[in-house]
Coordinates of C-alpha atoms in Angstrom, one line a residue:
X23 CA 0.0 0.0 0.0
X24 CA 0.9 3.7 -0.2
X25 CA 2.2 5.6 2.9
X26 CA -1.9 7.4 2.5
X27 CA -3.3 4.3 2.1
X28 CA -1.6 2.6 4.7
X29 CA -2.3 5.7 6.7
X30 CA -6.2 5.0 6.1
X31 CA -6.2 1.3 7.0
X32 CA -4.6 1.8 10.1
X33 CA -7.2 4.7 11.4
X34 CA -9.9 2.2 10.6
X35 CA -8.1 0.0 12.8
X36 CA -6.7 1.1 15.9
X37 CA -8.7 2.4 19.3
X38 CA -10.7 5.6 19.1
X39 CA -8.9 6.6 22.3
X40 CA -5.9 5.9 21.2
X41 CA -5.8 8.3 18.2
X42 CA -7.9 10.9 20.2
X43 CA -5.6 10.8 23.3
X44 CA -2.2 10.7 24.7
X45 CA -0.6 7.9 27.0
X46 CA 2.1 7.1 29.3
X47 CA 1.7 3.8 28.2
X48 CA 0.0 1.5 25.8
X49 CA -0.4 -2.0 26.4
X50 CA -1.5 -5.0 24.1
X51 CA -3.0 -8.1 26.3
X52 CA -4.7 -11.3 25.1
X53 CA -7.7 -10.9 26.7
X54 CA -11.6 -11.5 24.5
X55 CA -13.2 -8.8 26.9
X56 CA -16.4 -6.8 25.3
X57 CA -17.2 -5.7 28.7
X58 CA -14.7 -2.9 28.6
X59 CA -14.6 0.1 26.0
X60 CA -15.4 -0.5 22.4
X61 CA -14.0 1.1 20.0
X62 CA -16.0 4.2 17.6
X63 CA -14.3 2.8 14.6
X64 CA -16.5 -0.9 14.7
X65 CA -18.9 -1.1 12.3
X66 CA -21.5 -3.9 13.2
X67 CA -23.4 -3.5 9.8
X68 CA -22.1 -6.7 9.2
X69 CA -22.7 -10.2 11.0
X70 CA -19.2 -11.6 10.9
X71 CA -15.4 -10.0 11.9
X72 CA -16.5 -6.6 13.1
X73 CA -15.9 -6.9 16.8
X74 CA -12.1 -4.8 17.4
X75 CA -9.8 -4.7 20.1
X76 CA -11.0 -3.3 23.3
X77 CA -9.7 -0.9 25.8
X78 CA -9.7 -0.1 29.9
X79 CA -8.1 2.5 30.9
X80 CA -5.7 2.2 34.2
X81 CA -4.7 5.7 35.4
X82 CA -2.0 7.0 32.5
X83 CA -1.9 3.4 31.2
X84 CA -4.2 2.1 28.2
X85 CA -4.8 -1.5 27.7
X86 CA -5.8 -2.8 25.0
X87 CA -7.3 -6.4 24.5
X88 CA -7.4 -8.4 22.0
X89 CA -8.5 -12.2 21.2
X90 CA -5.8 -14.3 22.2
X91 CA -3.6 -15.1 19.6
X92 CA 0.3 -14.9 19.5
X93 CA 0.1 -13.1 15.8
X94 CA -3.3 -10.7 16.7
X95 CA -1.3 -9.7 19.6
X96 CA 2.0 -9.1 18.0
X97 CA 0.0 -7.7 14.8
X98 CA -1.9 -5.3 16.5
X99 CA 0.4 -3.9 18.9
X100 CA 2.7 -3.6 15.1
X101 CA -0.6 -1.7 14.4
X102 CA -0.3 0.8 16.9
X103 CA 3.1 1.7 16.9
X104 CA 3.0 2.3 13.3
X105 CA 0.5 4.3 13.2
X106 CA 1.5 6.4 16.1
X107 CA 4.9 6.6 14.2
X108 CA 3.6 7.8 11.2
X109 CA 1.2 10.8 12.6
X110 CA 4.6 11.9 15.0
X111 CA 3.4 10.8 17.9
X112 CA 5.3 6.7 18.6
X113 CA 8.2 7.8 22.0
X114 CA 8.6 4.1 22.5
X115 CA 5.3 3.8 24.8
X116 CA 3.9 0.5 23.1
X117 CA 4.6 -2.8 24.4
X118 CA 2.9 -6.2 24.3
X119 CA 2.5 -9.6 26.2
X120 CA 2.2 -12.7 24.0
X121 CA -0.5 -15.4 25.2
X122 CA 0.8 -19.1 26.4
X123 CA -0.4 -21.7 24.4
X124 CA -3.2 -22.6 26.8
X125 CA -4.7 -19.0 26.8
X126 CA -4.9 -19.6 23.4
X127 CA -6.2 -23.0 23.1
X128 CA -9.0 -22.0 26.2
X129 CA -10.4 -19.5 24.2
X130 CA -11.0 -21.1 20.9
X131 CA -12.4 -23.7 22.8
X132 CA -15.7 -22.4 24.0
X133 CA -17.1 -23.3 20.5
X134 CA -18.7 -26.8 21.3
X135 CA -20.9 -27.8 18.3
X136 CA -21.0 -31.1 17.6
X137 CA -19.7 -31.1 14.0
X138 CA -19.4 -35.3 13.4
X139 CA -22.4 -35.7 11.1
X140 CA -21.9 -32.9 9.1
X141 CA -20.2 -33.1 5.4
X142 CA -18.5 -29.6 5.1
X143 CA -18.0 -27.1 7.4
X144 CA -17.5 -23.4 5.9
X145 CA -15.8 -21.0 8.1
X146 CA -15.0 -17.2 7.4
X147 CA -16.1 -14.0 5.7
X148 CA -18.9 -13.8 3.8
X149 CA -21.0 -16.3 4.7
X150 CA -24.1 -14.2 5.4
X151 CA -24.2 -14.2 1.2
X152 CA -24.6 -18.2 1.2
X153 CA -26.5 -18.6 4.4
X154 CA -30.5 -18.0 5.5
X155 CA -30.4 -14.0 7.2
X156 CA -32.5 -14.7 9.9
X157 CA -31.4 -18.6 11.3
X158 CA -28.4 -17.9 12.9
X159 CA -27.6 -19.7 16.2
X160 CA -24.9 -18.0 18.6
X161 CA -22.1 -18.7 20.9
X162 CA -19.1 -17.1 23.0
X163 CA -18.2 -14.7 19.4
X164 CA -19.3 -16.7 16.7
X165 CA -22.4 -17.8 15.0
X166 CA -23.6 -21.2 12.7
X167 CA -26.2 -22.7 11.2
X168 CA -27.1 -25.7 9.2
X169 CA -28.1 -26.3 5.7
X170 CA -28.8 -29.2 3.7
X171 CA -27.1 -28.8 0.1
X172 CA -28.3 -31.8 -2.4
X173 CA -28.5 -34.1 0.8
X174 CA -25.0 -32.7 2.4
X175 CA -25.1 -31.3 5.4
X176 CA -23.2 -28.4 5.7
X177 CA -22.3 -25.9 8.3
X178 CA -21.6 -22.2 8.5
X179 CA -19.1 -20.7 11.0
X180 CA -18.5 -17.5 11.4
X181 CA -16.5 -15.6 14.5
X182 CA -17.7 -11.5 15.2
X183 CA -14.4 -10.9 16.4
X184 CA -11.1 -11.5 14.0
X185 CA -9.2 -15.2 13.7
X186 CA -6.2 -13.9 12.8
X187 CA -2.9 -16.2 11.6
X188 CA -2.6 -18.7 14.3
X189 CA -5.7 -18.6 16.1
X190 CA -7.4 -19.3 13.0
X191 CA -5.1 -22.6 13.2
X192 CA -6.9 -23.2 16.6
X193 CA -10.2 -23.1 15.3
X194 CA -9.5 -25.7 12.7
X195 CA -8.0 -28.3 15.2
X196 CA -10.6 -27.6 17.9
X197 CA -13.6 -28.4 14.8
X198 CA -11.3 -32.0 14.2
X199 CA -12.0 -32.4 17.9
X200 CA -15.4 -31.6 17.3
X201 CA -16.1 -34.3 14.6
X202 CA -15.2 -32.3 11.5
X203 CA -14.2 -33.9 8.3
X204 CA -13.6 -30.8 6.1
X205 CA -13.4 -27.7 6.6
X206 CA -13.2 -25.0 3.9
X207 CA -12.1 -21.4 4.8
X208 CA -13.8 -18.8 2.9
X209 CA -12.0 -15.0 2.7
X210 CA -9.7 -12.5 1.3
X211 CA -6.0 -12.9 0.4
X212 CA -3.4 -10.5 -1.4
X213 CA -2.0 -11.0 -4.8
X214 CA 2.0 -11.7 -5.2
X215 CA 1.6 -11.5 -8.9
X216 CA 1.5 -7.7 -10.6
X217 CA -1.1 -8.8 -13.3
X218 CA -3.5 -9.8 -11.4
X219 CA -6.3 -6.4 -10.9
X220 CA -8.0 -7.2 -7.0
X221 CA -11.6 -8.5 -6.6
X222 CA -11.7 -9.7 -10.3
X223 CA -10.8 -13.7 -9.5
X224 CA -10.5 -16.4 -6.8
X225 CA -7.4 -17.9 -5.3
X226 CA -7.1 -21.2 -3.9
X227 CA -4.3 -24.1 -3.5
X228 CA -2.6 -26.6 -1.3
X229 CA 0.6 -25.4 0.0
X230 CA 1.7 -22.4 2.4
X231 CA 4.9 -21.3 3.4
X232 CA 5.2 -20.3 6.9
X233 CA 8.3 -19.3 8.9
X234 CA 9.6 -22.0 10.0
X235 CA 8.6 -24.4 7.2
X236 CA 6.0 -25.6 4.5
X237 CA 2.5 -27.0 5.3
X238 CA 1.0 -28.9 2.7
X239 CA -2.9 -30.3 3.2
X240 CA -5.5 -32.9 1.7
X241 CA -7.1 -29.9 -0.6
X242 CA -11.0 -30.5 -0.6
X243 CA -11.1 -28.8 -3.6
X244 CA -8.6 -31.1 -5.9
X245 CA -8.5 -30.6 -9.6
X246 CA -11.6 -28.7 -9.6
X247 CA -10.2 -25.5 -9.6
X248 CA -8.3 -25.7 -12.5
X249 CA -11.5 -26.9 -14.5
X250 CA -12.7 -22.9 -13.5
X251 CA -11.3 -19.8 -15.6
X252 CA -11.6 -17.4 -13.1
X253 CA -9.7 -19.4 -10.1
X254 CA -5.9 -18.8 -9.9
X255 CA -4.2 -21.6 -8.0
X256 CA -0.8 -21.2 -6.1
X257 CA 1.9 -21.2 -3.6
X258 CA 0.4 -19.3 -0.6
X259 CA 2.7 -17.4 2.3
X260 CA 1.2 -17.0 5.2
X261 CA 2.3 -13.6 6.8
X262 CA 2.1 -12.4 10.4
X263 CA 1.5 -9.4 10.0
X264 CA 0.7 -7.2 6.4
X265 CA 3.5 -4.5 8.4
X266 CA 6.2 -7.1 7.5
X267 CA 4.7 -7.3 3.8
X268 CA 7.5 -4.3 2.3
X269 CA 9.1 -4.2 -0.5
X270 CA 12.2 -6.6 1.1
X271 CA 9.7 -8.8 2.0
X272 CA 8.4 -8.9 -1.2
X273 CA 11.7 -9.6 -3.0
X274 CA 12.0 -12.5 -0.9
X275 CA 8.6 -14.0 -2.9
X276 CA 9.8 -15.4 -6.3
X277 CA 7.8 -18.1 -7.3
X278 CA 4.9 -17.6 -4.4
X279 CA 1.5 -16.4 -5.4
X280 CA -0.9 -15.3 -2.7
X281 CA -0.1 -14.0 1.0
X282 CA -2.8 -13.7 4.2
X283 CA -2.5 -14.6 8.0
X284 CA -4.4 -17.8 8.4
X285 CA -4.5 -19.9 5.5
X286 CA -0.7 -22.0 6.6
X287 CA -2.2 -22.6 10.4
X288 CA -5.4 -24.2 9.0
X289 CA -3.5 -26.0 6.5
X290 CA -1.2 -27.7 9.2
X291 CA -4.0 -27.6 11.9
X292 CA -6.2 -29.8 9.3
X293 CA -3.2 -32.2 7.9
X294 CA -2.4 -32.7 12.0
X295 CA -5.8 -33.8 12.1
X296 CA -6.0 -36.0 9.4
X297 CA -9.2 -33.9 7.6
X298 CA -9.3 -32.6 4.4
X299 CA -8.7 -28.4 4.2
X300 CA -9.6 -25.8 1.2
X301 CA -9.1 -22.7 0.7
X302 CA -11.4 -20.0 -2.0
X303 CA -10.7 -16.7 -1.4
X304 CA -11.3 -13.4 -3.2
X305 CA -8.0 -11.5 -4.2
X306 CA -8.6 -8.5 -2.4
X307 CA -5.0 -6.5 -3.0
X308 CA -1.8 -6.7 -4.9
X309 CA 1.2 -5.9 -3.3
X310 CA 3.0 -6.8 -6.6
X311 CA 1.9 -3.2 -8.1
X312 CA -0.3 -0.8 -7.1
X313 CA -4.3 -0.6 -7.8
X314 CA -6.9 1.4 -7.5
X315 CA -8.7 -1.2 -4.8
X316 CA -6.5 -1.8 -1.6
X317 CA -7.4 -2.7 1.9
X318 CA -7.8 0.4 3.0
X319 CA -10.9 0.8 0.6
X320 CA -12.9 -1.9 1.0
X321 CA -15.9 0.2 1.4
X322 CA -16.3 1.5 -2.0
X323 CA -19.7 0.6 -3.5
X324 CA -17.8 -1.0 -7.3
X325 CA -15.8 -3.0 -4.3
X326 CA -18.8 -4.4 -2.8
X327 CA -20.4 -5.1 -5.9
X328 CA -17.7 -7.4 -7.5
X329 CA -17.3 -9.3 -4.4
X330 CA -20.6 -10.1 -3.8
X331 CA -20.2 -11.5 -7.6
X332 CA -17.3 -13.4 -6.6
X333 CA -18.8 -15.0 -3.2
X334 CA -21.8 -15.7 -5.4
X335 CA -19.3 -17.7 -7.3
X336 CA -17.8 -19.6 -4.6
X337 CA -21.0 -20.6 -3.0
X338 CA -21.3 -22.4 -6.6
X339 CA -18.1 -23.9 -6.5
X340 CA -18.2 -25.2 -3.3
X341 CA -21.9 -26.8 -3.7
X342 CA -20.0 -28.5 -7.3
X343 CA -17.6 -29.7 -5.0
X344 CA -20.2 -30.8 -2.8
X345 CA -22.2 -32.9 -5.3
X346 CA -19.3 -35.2 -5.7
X347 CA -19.2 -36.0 -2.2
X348 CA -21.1 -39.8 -1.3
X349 CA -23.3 -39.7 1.4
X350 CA -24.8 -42.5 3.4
X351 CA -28.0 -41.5 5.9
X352 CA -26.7 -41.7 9.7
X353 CA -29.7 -43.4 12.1
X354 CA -31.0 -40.2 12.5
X355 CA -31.5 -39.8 8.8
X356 CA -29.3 -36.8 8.6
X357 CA -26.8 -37.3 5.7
X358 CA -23.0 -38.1 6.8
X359 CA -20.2 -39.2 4.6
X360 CA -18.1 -41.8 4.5
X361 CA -14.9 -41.7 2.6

């Protein structure tokens, strides 16, 4: 992004108090807490990934709270600092705490659905475009509900608040737990590759390099994709944080395609497990060369309009996929599948 757009993204992001006030210090917990102070910037016009961090305020001191997750943590205090940085106002007052492992795992594991008789389980953004408006059931920051697609079962999970990188890793291991099968993850990634213009085609593959190695997964979408003209398929990265995302970094990227936070956990989280794993996601940005349509204006009305084409389009895919699933009725007559 440019230093204006980057400039925009981030005041979307970070705490209303923090960009109206000054602190002593500023300090990033893991800590899911909507009893404290919301942020202005939320915007809860949408049913999924609205909820921000929060904020309480302790004498000179401002804590903010985010979902436990060693990236959200580290991402958003990154978030913070930058942006303080870049409106002259960063003296060093940031700092974070990183969550244990059992924080983590604790908090991803108040969803309890049992997931074993279902055939697909979709997870992400968007889902409110394939789902029924009004049948949503709700937990401790998410929502799901059931459908029956040509005799599959399938189920929609969303989260309100964000499941970024390795949380998002969590949620996939803690559905295998649950019963799942497959699990498909249903979003937004950036491009690596200059010619291709965002929010005009799908990505989707079964490889992601993380930092300390590649995770490869059973891809529930197999040769399918490359029956379909408007899906690009590809080596994915999967990136902390988009602050680490500069031109260096970039350099570094011969030969990978798309980049996002979560996509490498829920690969390895899902080949750990032994389930199957896919990825369809709408190329949101290109870091590769510079267009009109970036994060930081997602908003625009021609932005919403060709996504909701393009999440039309993966509903399709995915129930094409679906169709070549066998099912065999369970004693309670709901479809399961056996493999």
């Amino acid at each position: 992004m440019s230093t204006a757009s980057l400039l925009r993204y981030l005041k979307i992001k970070v705490h209303h108090l923090i960009q109206d006030y000054e602190w002593a210090r500023i300090s990033v917990v893991a800590d899911y807490d909507r009893h404290c102070l919301i942020s202005a910037h939320e915007k809860n016009d949408k049913l999924f990934n609205w909820q921000r961090p929060t904020a309480h305020v302790q004498d000179s001191r401002l804590i903010i709270k985010c979902f436990p997750g060693v990236d959200y943590v580290h991402h958003y205090a990154l978030i913070i600092a930058t942006y303080l940085n870049m409106v002259g106002r960063y003296r060093g007052q940031v700092d974070y705490t990183l969550p244990s492992e059992h924080t983590c795992r604790a908090a991803v594991n108040r969803l309890d659905i049992d997931a074993s008789a279902d055939d697909l389980i979709v997870v992400g953004w968007g889902l409110e475009r394939f789902a029924n408006a009004t049948a949503w059931s709700h937990g401790s920051g998410h929502a799901w509900q059931r459908t029956n697609v040509d005799g599959r079962r399938v189920l929609y999970l969303g989260y309100l608040h964000s499941i970024w990188g390795d949380v998002a890793g969590r949620v996939v291991a803690r559905l295998a737990a649950l019963g799942a099968r497959r699990v498909v993850y249903v979003g937004k990634v950036g491009s690596l590759d200059p010619r291709i213009a965002p929010n005009t085609c799908l990505a989707t593959g079964h490889t992601s390099v993380l930092s300390d190695g590649r995770a490869s997964w059973r891809d529930f979408f197999g040769d399918l994709a490359a029956s379909q003209p408007d899906i690009r398929s590809g080596t994915h990265v999967t990136s902390p944080s988009i602050l680490f995302e500069d031109t260096n970094w970039l350099a570094r990227q011969h030969g990978h395609h798309f980049v996002d936070p979560e996509i490498g956990h829920m690969g390895r989280a899902a080949h750990t497990s032994g389930i199957e794993f896919g990825f369809l996601h709408i190329i949101s940005n290109n870091l590769a060369r510079p267009y009109p349509a970036d994060l930081s204006n997602e908003r625009l009305p021609t932005v919403i309009e060709q996504r909701t084409v393009l999440l039309d389009r993966i509903h399709e895919i995915i129930r094409l996929r679906l169709r070549s699933i066998p099912t065999t009725q369970t004693s309670e007559g709901t479809n399961a599948c056996t493999f």
